[in-house]
Structure formats: C-alpha cells, structure tokens
Amino acid sequence: MKSFEKADVVICGAGSAGVAAAYYLAKSGINNVLIIDKNPPLSQTSAKSGENYRNWWPNNTMAHFMDRSIDLMQDLARATDNAFNMEQRGYLYITRKPAHELQSYIDHYSQLDVGGIRVHDDGKVRGAEHYAHPASRGYEGDLDGADLLADSQIIQKSFPHLSANIETAVHARRAGSISAQQLGMYLLEEARKLGVRLLVGDVTDVEVDNQGVYAVEIVIDGTQHRIQTRSFINAAGPFSPEIASLLGVELPVFSVLQQKIAIQDIHGVIPREAPFTIIMDEQYLDWDEQEKADLGSDTELQWLLKKFPGGLHIKPEGGKDSPWIKLGWAINRVAEDPVWEPEMTPEFPEIVLRGAAKFIPGLRPYLEKLPKPVVRYAGYYTKTKENMPIIGPMGVDGAYMLGALSGFGTMASCAAGELVAAWIAGNDLPGYARELSLERYDSTTSTETSTGLNHNGEL
Ligand SMILES: Cc1cc2nc3c(=O)[nH]c(=O)nc-3n(C[C@H](O)[C@H](O)[C@H](O)COP(=O)(O)OP(=O)(O)OC[C@H]3O[C@@H](n4cnc5c(N)ncnc54)[C@H](O)[C@@H]3O)c2cc1C
C-alpha cells in the first residue's frame, strides 16, 4: 500500500453536494481539499435532476434553509452573468378541488416564513398585487409567497392549456429552475482555482485512531492509497449508508428510484413561458374497457389500475425556441438497495403522459403517437423518512455527513455545502443547523408536518 499525501479535508463524492462543499470550504480558507469520486463529477444522481428550486416548504427549517440556498444562488448568478440559467418562474400547483378544500394547506403555509399568500377570486384580489403572468423575472425575481388562484376562469385566462376543470392553483413565487450541471461545474472550477483537487478513485475505507478520523483509503487504477486527513465528508449520494458503515455508523436513510422523461412537444401544447406545474390530485389512469380487462388479468400489470399519487409534474425545458418538455412523477414508494445502473420501468413514459393528459388535454395526441426520441432519466431520492437532509457531524470525530438530499439536492447544494463547511471550519452555524444534523434524532420534537396534500414537502 502506498501512503501518499495529506489533505485538510477529504470529500467522498463529486456530485452537486460534494463540489459545493469543496467550494465553500475553499472560500472559508480551507483549500487543501481533496474530492474523490469513482465517476466523473456530477454524473450520477446529480445528472438526473429536474433542476427546479423553491422556498415553498412545509416547515420553517426547510424554508429557511432553501431561502439561504436561493440567496446564495442569486449571488452566484449575479457574479457570473447568470452562467447557470437561474430563472424565477415559480411552481404552479394545480388541483380540481375547490379552494375551500385546500383551506388547511393554505392555513398551514400562511404560518410559515415563505412569504405572503395573495388570494385571487372572481377577478377581485385580496392581498398585495394583481396576479400577473407570464411571471418570469430572471434570477432577480423579487416576489415570494404565493398567489392563490381560487377561480377556474382566472386559471384559464392565464394558463389556457390546462383543463377547464382545474378549480384552484397555487403559484409559489420564490421558485424556478437552474442548470445543475452548469452550477456544479462553476463551483468545481472555482474551487480548483482556490486549490481544491479532484481524484478519480474508489473510497474503500476510513481509518480512525483515538482522536477520530485518521486516514482515507482509496483505490486508483487497482492500486490502494492512503490519504491522511482529520476531516472526512461523506457526500456519496445513494451510497452514503455504505460509506457511513465503514465508520460503523448506521444512517436513517433509504433510497427510492424515481424517473423522468423528456420529449419534443411537436404540437406546442405547453407554452414556453409556463411555470413548473405540479398536479396535486391523486388519480386513476384512463383506460378503455378492453384495456382495463387486459390489465386486470395480467398480474404483472394490474398495478396500472391502482390509484396513483399526486405530484405529477411538467415543464418546458430549454429556452423559448426549444421544443422539449420534461415530465416526472414520483410514483415509486418502494425503498431499494441502490445500484449504479438502475433499471427503468418500461411503462413509465406512457404512465406519466396518460396522467398528464387528464389535466392538459392537448397532450392526448401524444398517447396515440409518442414523439421520438423519448429521453429517460432514473435516479434515487436518497432520503430520511421526514424528507430532510443530514448535514453535520456523523458521530465519529472528524467525520461529517452531507446527504439525504432526496428530490431537492440541486436547489439545496449551495446552502448544504456552506453548512458542512461551517461545521468543519468552526464558523457560526445558522439557526437550521441542528435540525438538519443527526442531532435532531436525539430530541423528542418532531419536525414532521402534516398538511394532507403535502405532508413532507416532496411535492
Ligand atoms: C429523477 C430526479 C429528479 C430530481 N429533481 C430535482 C429537482 O428538480 N430539484 C432538486 O433540487 N433536486 C432534484 N433531484 C435531487 C438531486 O438530483 C439530488 O438530491 C442530488 O443530485 C444529490 O447529489 P449528491 O451529490 O448527494 O449525490 P450524487 O450526485 O449521487 O453524487 C454522489 C457521488 O458519490 C460518488 N461515490 C459514491 N460512492 C463512492 C465511493 N465509494 N468512492 C468514490 N466515489 C463514490 C458517486 O460516484 C457520485 O458521483 C432529483 C433527483 C432525481 C433522481
């Protein structure tokens, strides 16, 4: 075995989380940082992201954390002439339910630090300002909170591509899209300029002595190396439990495979300026009688007749001249052991299009003839049961966790990287630090929230 160097901090994983940690460590003056990844940077879960962001979270810990991340991204966008295409178009949550059935949801969000809620019904506006759409404000968007559109005619006027029976929409405004790859590459390049190094290698062990972390073992091209360090960050995404087990730590984390597709919207159904749109309602897919009978008698496909959850989402992808749209739906609820090349559900493109076409009728022709190619993405939501990340000390001196970033690791990467750097550098910690660390499991206060429609912020 070759023992070959020392580093102040070793980071396992060059996904969105690992590169952001390296950047914020270097910015704090800790630049002898080594990132180790066995794959190219940003090529695993971070390449599967839908690339959306929002401060609309069902508890203040997450809302404050995401607000901080959005602030940091806006600073970076300003400094780079928006190199990573940050655009604040909002998240549009739609439902067939009348507004009064969303009362507990609205009451819940009204009490949080997500900004005010402006109610629009029958053309009359209660609240700050008239509802205005298109709502793109570039990356400097100044609106926050949400517009509650409590009238189907207001919704039709602004979003005529939606089905006329959408009764209510909630347009969360401090939200939008970014390019995860461009943001991540920018952070990595800047970190490198400050001295951070990236090595291609497989982390195989983390050694400890009586003071805590002592060295990290890695295999590069079949040869084992030892890097001496007193600080180690586990940013291994879906494989973070495996890396934690090298230190004898069991993480309260599991992985669920989720999928997305991108197709070309050749009929121009989704307006290019449409916000990221999420269908809140559960639904059964539409099948004709023959299809129902066929599916019912096929034990492998019977599940297609069951009720599907809310959360189907759709957005235009790329600029105003791009024909692409992206659709996703976190229909899977089954935890599994992650693998590097996950298998996709063959039926997924049809499922997501059928589900979307019930709320956006213009998509129906695509059920008859799916525009080719269909680009498919599959990756893991690696998460805790309360859908909050784990960032901070891992229970062994010098070992830190940066993960369980579920379906929000792109939007959270900046605040997450800044937070783990603060833990290591001994900087002041923000108010949300302890609730996002493993320490929250020591307290009896539950951070779980229940709003009926959106109990843990996954939508
Ligand atoms: C379908 C889908 C849609 C999503 N949409 C959004 C969205 O709209 N907005 C949003 O904010 N987030 C979204 N996310 C979530 C986001 O993509 C993830 O939370 C984020 O990418 C996680 O980043 P990471 O760095 O923790 O993990 P990863 O990107 O998986 O990086 C971990 C790295 O660790 C490396 N590694 C693991 N084990 C080892 C080892 N032993 N040795 C060396 N290297 C190792 C891997 O090679 C990998 O590169 C989505 C996720 C999915 C799957």
Short mmCIF file of C-alpha atoms and ligand atoms in Angstrom, two decimals:
data_model
loop_
_atom_site.label_atom_id
_atom_site.label_comp_id
_atom_site.label_asym_id
_atom_site.label_seq_id
_atom_site.Cartn_x
_atom_site.Cartn_y
_atom_site.Cartn_z
CA MET A 1 0.00 0.00 0.00
CA LYS A 2 1.26 3.44 -0.92
CA SER A 3 0.68 6.24 1.59
CA PHE A 4 0.87 9.28 -0.50
CA GLU A 5 -0.34 12.51 0.86
CA LYS A 6 -2.18 14.60 3.38
CA ALA A 7 -5.28 16.71 2.98
CA ASP A 8 -7.13 19.00 5.39
CA VAL A 9 -10.44 17.58 4.20
CA VAL A 10 -11.28 14.57 2.03
CA ILE A 11 -14.69 14.55 0.36
CA CYS A 12 -16.12 11.29 -0.96
CA GLY A 13 -18.37 12.21 -3.90
CA ALA A 14 -18.24 14.87 -6.61
CA GLY A 15 -21.99 15.26 -7.04
CA SER A 16 -23.79 18.57 -6.52
CA ALA A 17 -23.26 18.22 -2.77
CA GLY A 18 -19.56 17.34 -2.79
CA VAL A 19 -18.50 20.09 -5.21
CA ALA A 20 -20.49 22.73 -3.30
CA ALA A 21 -18.83 21.62 -0.05
CA ALA A 22 -15.39 21.94 -1.68
CA TYR A 23 -16.24 25.43 -2.95
CA TYR A 24 -17.47 26.72 0.42
CA LEU A 25 -14.56 25.11 2.29
CA ALA A 26 -12.12 26.82 -0.07
CA LYS A 27 -14.00 30.10 0.36
CA SER A 28 -13.61 29.69 4.16
CA GLY A 29 -9.85 29.42 3.68
CA ILE A 30 -9.59 25.62 3.85
CA ASN A 31 -8.18 24.80 0.44
CA ASN A 32 -6.11 21.65 0.89
CA VAL A 33 -9.25 19.73 -0.01
CA LEU A 34 -9.36 16.52 -2.00
CA ILE A 35 -12.55 15.32 -3.67
CA ILE A 36 -12.57 11.65 -4.59
CA ASP A 37 -15.08 10.15 -6.97
CA LYS A 38 -15.02 6.93 -8.90
CA ASN A 39 -17.18 8.51 -11.60
CA PRO A 40 -16.88 11.79 -13.49
CA PRO A 41 -18.07 14.79 -11.47
CA LEU A 42 -21.85 15.43 -11.44
CA SER A 43 -22.50 12.28 -13.47
CA GLN A 44 -24.67 10.25 -11.04
CA THR A 45 -27.83 11.40 -9.24
CA SER A 46 -26.87 14.98 -9.96
CA ALA A 47 -27.23 14.34 -13.70
CA LYS A 48 -30.85 13.16 -13.24
CA SER A 49 -32.22 16.25 -11.54
CA GLY A 50 -35.29 18.06 -12.81
CA GLU A 51 -33.31 21.21 -11.86
CA ASN A 52 -36.10 23.04 -10.06
CA TYR A 53 -35.91 25.12 -6.89
CA ARG A 54 -38.38 26.60 -4.39
CA ASN A 55 -38.60 28.07 -0.90
CA TRP A 56 -42.15 26.62 -0.61
CA TRP A 57 -41.56 24.00 2.09
CA PRO A 58 -43.95 22.81 4.78
CA ASN A 59 -41.75 23.65 7.76
CA ASN A 60 -39.62 26.67 8.64
CA THR A 61 -36.39 24.71 8.98
CA MET A 62 -36.56 23.71 5.32
CA ALA A 63 -37.97 27.07 4.22
CA HIS A 64 -35.09 28.96 5.89
CA PHE A 65 -32.52 26.51 4.54
CA MET A 66 -33.85 26.81 0.98
CA ASP A 67 -34.17 30.60 1.23
CA ARG A 68 -30.49 30.67 2.14
CA SER A 69 -29.64 28.44 -0.81
CA ILE A 70 -31.66 30.63 -3.18
CA ASP A 71 -29.89 33.74 -1.81
CA LEU A 72 -26.52 32.09 -2.45
CA MET A 73 -27.54 31.03 -5.97
CA GLN A 74 -28.74 34.57 -6.73
CA ASP A 75 -25.37 35.94 -5.56
CA LEU A 76 -23.58 33.48 -7.84
CA ALA A 77 -25.92 34.27 -10.74
CA ARG A 78 -25.16 37.97 -10.31
CA ALA A 79 -21.42 37.31 -10.19
CA THR A 80 -21.42 35.10 -13.32
CA ASP A 81 -23.91 36.88 -15.55
CA ASN A 82 -26.25 34.01 -14.76
CA ALA A 83 -23.97 31.27 -16.08
CA PHE A 84 -26.34 28.57 -14.80
CA ASN A 85 -29.62 29.93 -16.19
CA MET A 86 -31.40 30.64 -12.94
CA GLU A 87 -34.94 31.70 -13.71
CA GLN A 88 -37.70 32.50 -11.24
CA ARG A 89 -40.92 31.41 -12.89
CA GLY A 90 -42.46 29.83 -9.85
CA TYR A 91 -44.07 26.47 -9.13
CA LEU A 92 -47.72 26.19 -10.15
CA TYR A 93 -49.63 23.64 -8.05
CA ILE A 94 -52.97 22.75 -9.66
CA THR A 95 -56.00 20.79 -8.48
CA ARG A 96 -59.58 20.04 -9.41
CA LYS A 97 -60.55 20.70 -5.82
CA PRO A 98 -62.27 23.98 -4.96
CA ALA A 99 -60.18 26.38 -2.91
CA HIS A 100 -62.08 25.77 0.33
CA GLU A 101 -60.86 22.16 0.29
CA LEU A 102 -57.31 23.49 0.40
CA GLN A 103 -58.00 25.59 3.47
CA SER A 104 -55.82 23.60 5.87
CA TYR A 105 -52.98 23.59 3.33
CA ILE A 106 -53.24 27.37 2.89
CA ASP A 107 -53.59 27.94 6.65
CA HIS A 108 -50.50 25.84 7.20
CA TYR A 109 -48.36 27.75 4.69
CA SER A 110 -49.70 31.10 5.93
CA GLN A 111 -47.99 30.48 9.24
CA LEU A 112 -44.60 29.80 7.68
CA ASP A 113 -41.80 32.16 6.61
CA VAL A 114 -42.39 31.52 2.90
CA GLY A 115 -43.88 34.95 2.09
CA GLY A 116 -47.47 36.14 1.97
CA ILE A 117 -50.37 34.48 0.18
CA ARG A 118 -52.39 36.67 -2.19
CA VAL A 119 -55.89 35.41 -2.88
CA HIS A 120 -57.47 35.94 -6.32
CA ASP A 121 -61.12 35.01 -6.73
CA ASP A 122 -63.77 36.29 -9.16
CA GLY A 123 -61.40 38.86 -10.52
CA LYS A 124 -61.15 40.53 -7.12
CA VAL A 125 -57.79 40.48 -5.47
CA ARG A 126 -57.22 40.35 -1.76
CA GLY A 127 -53.61 40.95 -0.93
CA ALA A 128 -50.67 42.79 -2.32
CA GLU A 129 -50.98 42.93 -6.08
CA HIS A 130 -52.79 41.73 -9.17
CA TYR A 131 -51.91 38.35 -10.47
CA ALA A 132 -49.51 38.70 -13.37
CA HIS A 133 -48.41 36.02 -15.75
CA PRO A 134 -46.05 35.31 -17.57
CA ALA A 135 -44.11 35.54 -14.39
CA SER A 136 -40.50 35.11 -15.35
CA ARG A 137 -38.41 37.68 -13.52
CA GLY A 138 -34.97 36.32 -14.46
CA TYR A 139 -32.91 35.30 -11.47
CA GLU A 140 -33.57 38.53 -9.56
CA GLY A 141 -37.28 37.78 -9.10
CA ASP A 142 -38.50 39.79 -6.14
CA LEU A 143 -41.83 38.08 -5.49
CA ASP A 144 -42.18 35.45 -2.80
CA GLY A 145 -45.08 33.74 -1.10
CA ALA A 146 -47.79 32.52 -3.43
CA ASP A 147 -50.78 33.59 -5.48
CA LEU A 148 -53.84 31.50 -4.70
CA LEU A 149 -55.98 31.37 -7.85
CA ALA A 150 -59.34 30.37 -6.46
CA ASP A 151 -61.35 30.61 -9.66
CA SER A 152 -61.18 28.39 -12.74
CA GLN A 153 -61.67 31.37 -15.08
CA ILE A 154 -58.63 33.16 -13.72
CA ILE A 155 -56.67 29.94 -14.20
CA GLN A 156 -57.96 29.50 -17.77
CA LYS A 157 -57.12 33.08 -18.64
CA SER A 158 -53.50 32.70 -17.56
CA PHE A 159 -53.00 29.04 -18.43
CA PRO A 160 -55.39 28.13 -21.27
CA HIS A 161 -53.54 24.86 -21.92
CA LEU A 162 -54.83 23.46 -18.60
CA SER A 163 -58.10 21.55 -18.41
CA ALA A 164 -61.09 23.81 -17.71
CA ASN A 165 -61.98 21.82 -14.60
CA ILE A 166 -58.88 22.92 -12.70
CA GLU A 167 -60.59 24.83 -9.89
CA THR A 168 -57.63 26.02 -7.87
CA ALA A 169 -53.98 26.82 -8.41
CA VAL A 170 -51.29 27.91 -6.01
CA HIS A 171 -48.46 29.76 -7.72
CA ALA A 172 -45.47 29.72 -5.37
CA ARG A 173 -43.20 32.54 -6.49
CA ARG A 174 -39.74 32.16 -4.94
CA ALA A 175 -39.15 29.18 -7.16
CA GLY A 176 -37.96 28.30 -10.63
CA SER A 177 -35.24 26.47 -12.48
CA ILE A 178 -31.46 26.34 -12.73
CA SER A 179 -28.97 24.28 -14.68
CA ALA A 180 -27.50 21.81 -12.18
CA GLN A 181 -24.58 20.88 -14.41
CA GLN A 182 -23.56 24.46 -15.07
CA LEU A 183 -23.89 25.46 -11.42
CA GLY A 184 -21.90 22.40 -10.29
CA MET A 185 -19.15 22.87 -12.89
CA TYR A 186 -18.83 26.54 -11.96
CA LEU A 187 -18.42 25.66 -8.26
CA LEU A 188 -15.89 22.93 -9.08
CA GLU A 189 -13.81 25.15 -11.35
CA GLU A 190 -13.79 27.98 -8.82
CA ALA A 191 -12.85 25.55 -6.04
CA ARG A 192 -9.99 24.23 -8.19
CA LYS A 193 -8.71 27.75 -8.73
CA LEU A 194 -8.55 28.04 -4.93
CA GLY A 195 -6.50 24.83 -4.63
CA VAL A 196 -9.10 22.03 -4.37
CA ARG A 197 -8.12 18.79 -6.18
CA LEU A 198 -10.29 16.08 -7.71
CA LEU A 199 -9.09 12.47 -7.94
CA VAL A 200 -10.74 9.57 -9.73
CA GLY A 201 -10.80 6.77 -7.18
CA ASP A 202 -12.90 4.42 -5.09
CA VAL A 203 -13.14 5.14 -1.37
CA THR A 204 -12.76 1.74 0.29
CA ASP A 205 -12.09 2.54 3.94
CA VAL A 206 -11.91 5.32 6.51
CA GLU A 207 -9.46 4.72 9.35
CA VAL A 208 -9.82 6.14 12.85
CA ASP A 209 -7.46 6.45 15.80
CA ASN A 210 -8.15 7.70 19.31
CA GLN A 211 -8.66 11.25 18.00
CA GLY A 212 -11.16 10.27 15.33
CA VAL A 213 -10.72 10.14 11.57
CA TYR A 214 -7.09 9.49 10.68
CA ALA A 215 -6.89 8.42 7.02
CA VAL A 216 -8.97 7.55 3.96
CA GLU A 217 -8.12 4.58 1.79
CA ILE A 218 -8.77 4.80 -1.88
CA VAL A 219 -8.17 2.56 -4.86
CA ILE A 220 -6.92 4.26 -8.03
CA ASP A 221 -6.44 2.08 -11.12
CA GLY A 222 -6.27 -1.04 -8.96
CA THR A 223 -3.67 0.41 -6.58
CA GLN A 224 -4.51 1.19 -2.98
CA HIS A 225 -3.52 4.55 -1.49
CA ARG A 226 -3.88 6.10 1.93
CA ILE A 227 -4.56 9.80 2.37
CA GLN A 228 -4.00 11.22 5.81
CA THR A 229 -6.71 13.60 6.96
CA ARG A 230 -8.55 14.63 10.11
CA SER A 231 -11.74 15.60 8.31
CA PHE A 232 -13.84 13.43 6.03
CA ILE A 233 -17.13 14.32 4.32
CA ASN A 234 -19.48 11.57 3.23
CA ALA A 235 -21.14 13.03 0.11
CA ALA A 236 -21.64 9.68 -1.62
CA GLY A 237 -25.32 10.24 -2.52
CA PRO A 238 -27.21 6.92 -2.64
CA PHE A 239 -24.07 5.16 -1.38
CA SER A 240 -23.73 7.30 1.74
CA PRO A 241 -25.02 4.49 4.02
CA GLU A 242 -22.30 2.20 2.62
CA ILE A 243 -19.61 4.82 3.29
CA ALA A 244 -21.01 5.50 6.80
CA SER A 245 -20.82 1.79 7.56
CA LEU A 246 -17.03 1.97 7.05
CA LEU A 247 -17.08 4.05 10.25
CA GLY A 248 -19.58 1.80 12.00
CA VAL A 249 -22.36 4.39 11.61
CA GLU A 250 -25.88 3.41 10.59
CA LEU A 251 -27.74 6.24 8.85
CA PRO A 252 -31.55 6.62 8.99
CA VAL A 253 -31.56 6.87 5.20
CA PHE A 254 -33.09 4.89 2.33
CA SER A 255 -33.22 5.20 -1.48
CA VAL A 256 -36.25 5.19 -3.78
CA LEU A 257 -35.83 5.12 -7.57
CA GLN A 258 -37.61 7.95 -9.42
CA GLN A 259 -37.93 8.65 -13.12
CA LYS A 260 -38.47 11.42 -15.63
CA ILE A 261 -38.83 11.70 -19.37
CA ALA A 262 -38.17 14.44 -21.91
CA ILE A 263 -39.97 14.56 -25.25
CA GLN A 264 -40.35 17.09 -28.00
CA ASP A 265 -43.65 18.94 -27.76
CA ILE A 266 -44.18 18.97 -31.53
CA HIS A 267 -47.72 20.36 -31.24
CA GLY A 268 -46.60 23.23 -28.98
CA VAL A 269 -49.02 22.26 -26.19
CA ILE A 270 -47.02 23.61 -23.25
CA PRO A 271 -46.38 27.38 -23.55
CA ARG A 272 -42.67 28.04 -23.40
CA GLU A 273 -43.16 30.53 -20.57
CA ALA A 274 -45.22 28.11 -18.44
CA PRO A 275 -44.00 27.64 -14.87
CA PHE A 276 -43.04 24.24 -13.48
CA THR A 277 -46.52 22.76 -12.97
CA ILE A 278 -47.42 20.13 -10.39
CA ILE A 279 -50.69 18.20 -10.33
CA MET A 280 -51.71 17.89 -6.69
CA ASP A 281 -54.50 15.36 -7.22
CA GLU A 282 -54.32 11.62 -6.89
CA GLN A 283 -55.78 9.89 -9.92
CA TYR A 284 -56.64 6.68 -11.74
CA LEU A 285 -55.25 6.50 -15.27
CA ASP A 286 -57.81 6.48 -18.11
CA TRP A 287 -58.09 3.09 -19.81
CA ASP A 288 -60.88 1.86 -22.09
CA GLU A 289 -62.91 -1.21 -21.08
CA GLN A 290 -60.81 -3.63 -23.12
CA GLU A 291 -57.55 -2.23 -21.74
CA LYS A 292 -58.95 -2.48 -18.21
CA ALA A 293 -59.87 -6.12 -18.73
CA ASP A 294 -56.44 -6.91 -20.22
CA LEU A 295 -54.56 -5.17 -17.45
CA GLY A 296 -56.78 -6.73 -14.78
CA SER A 297 -55.93 -10.22 -15.94
CA ASP A 298 -52.17 -9.57 -16.12
CA THR A 299 -50.63 -9.99 -12.68
CA GLU A 300 -47.52 -8.02 -13.68
CA LEU A 301 -49.50 -5.02 -14.95
CA GLN A 302 -52.52 -4.93 -12.60
CA TRP A 303 -50.84 -2.12 -10.67
CA LEU A 304 -51.61 0.22 -13.56
CA LEU A 305 -55.28 0.12 -12.49
CA LYS A 306 -54.49 1.37 -9.00
CA LYS A 307 -54.71 4.91 -7.72
CA PHE A 308 -51.62 7.00 -8.46
CA PRO A 309 -50.36 9.70 -6.10
CA GLY A 310 -50.38 13.45 -6.59
CA GLY A 311 -47.16 15.10 -7.71
CA LEU A 312 -47.02 14.55 -11.47
CA HIS A 313 -45.08 17.49 -12.86
CA ILE A 314 -44.34 19.01 -16.23
CA LYS A 315 -42.31 21.93 -17.55
CA PRO A 316 -40.89 23.37 -20.75
CA GLU A 317 -37.21 22.51 -20.95
CA GLY A 318 -34.65 24.79 -22.56
CA GLY A 319 -35.18 28.26 -23.94
CA LYS A 320 -38.15 29.71 -25.80
CA ASP A 321 -37.09 28.13 -29.08
CA SER A 322 -36.59 24.65 -27.61
CA PRO A 323 -39.32 22.08 -28.38
CA TRP A 324 -38.53 19.95 -25.31
CA ILE A 325 -40.74 19.32 -22.31
CA LYS A 326 -39.89 17.30 -19.20
CA LEU A 327 -42.36 15.19 -17.24
CA GLY A 328 -41.79 13.40 -13.95
CA TRP A 329 -43.84 11.61 -11.34
CA ALA A 330 -42.51 10.15 -8.09
CA ILE A 331 -44.84 7.16 -8.26
CA ASN A 332 -42.46 4.76 -6.63
CA ARG A 333 -42.67 4.37 -2.86
CA VAL A 334 -40.51 1.26 -2.52
CA ALA A 335 -37.07 1.58 -0.97
CA GLU A 336 -34.33 -0.48 -2.57
CA ASP A 337 -30.58 -1.06 -2.43
CA PRO A 338 -29.13 1.39 -4.95
CA VAL A 339 -27.17 0.19 -7.96
CA TRP A 340 -25.04 2.22 -10.38
CA GLU A 341 -27.20 1.42 -13.44
CA PRO A 342 -30.81 1.27 -12.24
CA GLU A 343 -33.44 -0.38 -14.42
CA MET A 344 -36.25 1.82 -15.70
CA THR A 345 -39.94 0.92 -15.63
CA PRO A 346 -40.79 0.20 -19.31
CA GLU A 347 -44.33 1.61 -18.88
CA PHE A 348 -43.19 4.89 -17.29
CA PRO A 349 -43.42 7.16 -20.39
CA GLU A 350 -46.99 6.04 -21.06
CA ILE A 351 -47.99 6.32 -17.40
CA VAL A 352 -46.72 9.87 -17.00
CA LEU A 353 -48.25 11.03 -20.29
CA ARG A 354 -51.62 9.46 -19.50
CA GLY A 355 -51.61 11.09 -16.11
CA ALA A 356 -50.64 14.49 -17.52
CA ALA A 357 -53.15 14.35 -20.40
CA LYS A 358 -56.04 14.24 -17.89
CA PHE A 359 -55.10 17.73 -16.76
CA ILE A 360 -53.60 19.05 -20.02
CA PRO A 361 -55.89 17.75 -22.79
CA GLY A 362 -53.60 18.96 -25.60
CA LEU A 363 -51.18 16.17 -24.69
CA ARG A 364 -53.66 13.43 -25.71
CA PRO A 365 -52.36 13.05 -29.30
CA TYR A 366 -49.01 12.00 -27.82
CA LEU A 367 -50.72 8.94 -26.35
CA GLU A 368 -51.57 7.79 -29.88
CA LYS A 369 -48.15 8.61 -31.26
CA LEU A 370 -45.33 9.31 -28.86
CA PRO A 371 -42.82 11.79 -30.36
CA LYS A 372 -39.44 10.08 -30.65
CA PRO A 373 -36.90 10.07 -29.11
CA VAL A 374 -38.04 9.70 -25.52
CA VAL A 375 -35.12 10.66 -23.28
CA ARG A 376 -35.32 8.80 -19.99
CA TYR A 377 -33.76 9.58 -16.62
CA ALA A 378 -33.73 7.42 -13.50
CA GLY A 379 -32.04 8.18 -10.21
CA TYR A 380 -32.54 7.80 -6.49
CA TYR A 381 -34.22 10.01 -3.97
CA THR A 382 -31.92 9.14 -1.05
CA LYS A 383 -33.84 10.39 1.94
CA THR A 384 -34.86 10.29 5.56
CA LYS A 385 -38.45 9.48 6.45
CA GLU A 386 -39.17 13.14 7.28
CA ASN A 387 -37.58 14.18 3.91
CA MET A 388 -34.99 16.44 5.50
CA PRO A 389 -31.27 16.20 4.76
CA ILE A 390 -28.49 15.12 7.10
CA ILE A 391 -25.67 17.65 7.21
CA GLY A 392 -23.11 17.79 10.01
CA PRO A 393 -21.14 15.59 12.40
CA MET A 394 -21.58 11.86 11.85
CA GLY A 395 -20.86 10.64 15.37
CA VAL A 396 -17.14 9.87 14.86
CA ASP A 397 -14.77 12.81 15.43
CA GLY A 398 -13.78 14.37 12.11
CA ALA A 399 -16.47 12.58 10.08
CA TYR A 400 -19.29 14.63 8.54
CA MET A 401 -22.38 13.68 6.61
CA LEU A 402 -23.65 15.67 3.62
CA GLY A 403 -26.55 13.82 2.12
CA ALA A 404 -30.11 12.51 2.21
CA LEU A 405 -30.80 15.27 -0.28
CA SER A 406 -33.80 13.40 -1.68
CA GLY A 407 -35.50 15.31 -4.55
CA PHE A 408 -34.04 18.67 -3.50
CA GLY A 409 -30.24 18.31 -3.69
CA THR A 410 -29.80 20.63 -6.65
CA MET A 411 -31.64 23.53 -5.02
CA ALA A 412 -30.07 22.83 -1.62
CA SER A 413 -26.49 22.25 -2.73
CA CYS A 414 -25.21 25.77 -2.04
CA ALA A 415 -26.66 26.08 1.48
CA ALA A 416 -25.73 22.45 2.20
CA GLY A 417 -22.11 22.99 1.10
CA GLU A 418 -21.91 26.20 3.09
CA LEU A 419 -23.33 24.45 6.17
CA VAL A 420 -20.94 21.50 6.19
CA ALA A 421 -18.04 23.92 5.61
CA ALA A 422 -19.22 25.93 8.64
CA TRP A 423 -19.29 22.78 10.82
CA ILE A 424 -15.71 21.94 9.78
CA ALA A 425 -14.29 25.47 9.89
CA GLY A 426 -15.94 26.16 13.25
CA ASN A 427 -17.84 29.13 11.78
CA ASP A 428 -21.11 30.39 13.26
CA LEU A 429 -23.90 27.95 12.48
CA PRO A 430 -27.25 29.12 11.11
CA GLY A 431 -30.46 28.51 13.07
CA TYR A 432 -31.38 25.47 10.97
CA ALA A 433 -28.04 23.66 11.51
CA ARG A 434 -29.02 21.37 14.38
CA GLU A 435 -32.39 20.41 12.91
CA LEU A 436 -30.61 19.33 9.73
CA SER A 437 -27.98 17.30 11.55
CA LEU A 438 -28.18 13.86 13.13
CA GLU A 439 -28.74 15.65 16.44
CA ARG A 440 -32.42 16.06 15.57
CA TYR A 441 -32.94 12.39 16.30
CA ASP A 442 -31.85 12.99 19.90
CA SER A 443 -34.70 15.39 20.53
CA THR A 444 -38.31 14.44 21.01
CA THR A 445 -39.60 17.37 18.95
CA SER A 446 -40.82 16.07 15.63
CA THR A 447 -40.18 18.13 12.53
CA GLU A 448 -42.71 16.12 10.58
CA THR A 449 -45.56 18.19 9.27
CA SER A 450 -48.95 17.21 8.04
CA THR A 451 -50.88 19.29 5.56
CA GLY A 452 -52.81 16.43 4.00
CA LEU A 453 -51.77 17.21 0.45
CA ASN A 454 -48.13 17.72 1.03
CA HIS A 455 -47.04 16.15 4.26
CA ASN A 456 -43.26 16.19 3.85
CA GLY A 457 -42.59 18.67 1.08
CA GLU A 458 -41.81 16.07 -1.55
CA LEU A 459 -44.16 17.84 -3.97
C1 LIG B 1 -35.44 11.99 -11.08
C2 LIG B 1 -34.89 13.04 -10.14
C3 LIG B 1 -35.31 14.36 -10.21
C4 LIG B 1 -34.78 15.33 -9.34
N1 LIG B 1 -35.22 16.63 -9.45
C5 LIG B 1 -34.69 17.57 -8.64
C6 LIG B 1 -35.09 18.93 -8.75
O1 LIG B 1 -35.92 19.30 -9.59
N2 LIG B 1 -34.54 19.84 -7.91
C7 LIG B 1 -33.61 19.49 -6.97
O2 LIG B 1 -33.17 20.35 -6.22
N3 LIG B 1 -33.20 18.20 -6.84
C8 LIG B 1 -33.71 17.25 -7.65
N4 LIG B 1 -33.33 15.96 -7.53
C9 LIG B 1 -32.42 15.60 -6.44
C10 LIG B 1 -30.97 15.84 -6.75
O3 LIG B 1 -30.67 15.42 -8.06
C11 LIG B 1 -30.12 15.06 -5.73
O4 LIG B 1 -30.56 15.33 -4.42
C12 LIG B 1 -28.66 15.46 -5.83
O5 LIG B 1 -28.21 15.31 -7.15
C13 LIG B 1 -27.84 14.59 -4.90
O6 LIG B 1 -26.49 14.97 -5.08
P1 LIG B 1 -25.36 14.19 -4.31
O7 LIG B 1 -24.09 14.93 -4.58
O8 LIG B 1 -25.76 13.97 -2.89
O9 LIG B 1 -25.34 12.72 -4.97
P2 LIG B 1 -24.72 12.17 -6.34
O10 LIG B 1 -24.93 13.11 -7.46
O11 LIG B 1 -25.21 10.77 -6.49
O12 LIG B 1 -23.16 12.14 -6.05
C14 LIG B 1 -22.57 11.16 -5.21
C15 LIG B 1 -21.22 10.81 -5.80
O13 LIG B 1 -20.54 9.92 -4.90
C16 LIG B 1 -19.75 9.05 -5.67
N5 LIG B 1 -19.43 7.87 -4.87
C17 LIG B 1 -20.30 7.05 -4.20
N6 LIG B 1 -19.62 6.08 -3.57
C18 LIG B 1 -18.29 6.30 -3.82
C19 LIG B 1 -17.09 5.64 -3.42
N7 LIG B 1 -17.08 4.55 -2.63
N8 LIG B 1 -15.91 6.13 -3.88
C20 LIG B 1 -15.88 7.23 -4.69
N9 LIG B 1 -16.98 7.88 -5.08
C21 LIG B 1 -18.18 7.43 -4.65
C22 LIG B 1 -20.63 8.74 -6.87
O14 LIG B 1 -19.85 8.30 -7.97
C23 LIG B 1 -21.32 10.07 -7.13
O15 LIG B 1 -20.67 10.83 -8.14
C24 LIG B 1 -33.83 14.97 -8.38
C25 LIG B 1 -33.38 13.65 -8.31
C26 LIG B 1 -33.90 12.68 -9.18
C27 LIG B 1 -33.39 11.28 -9.07
#
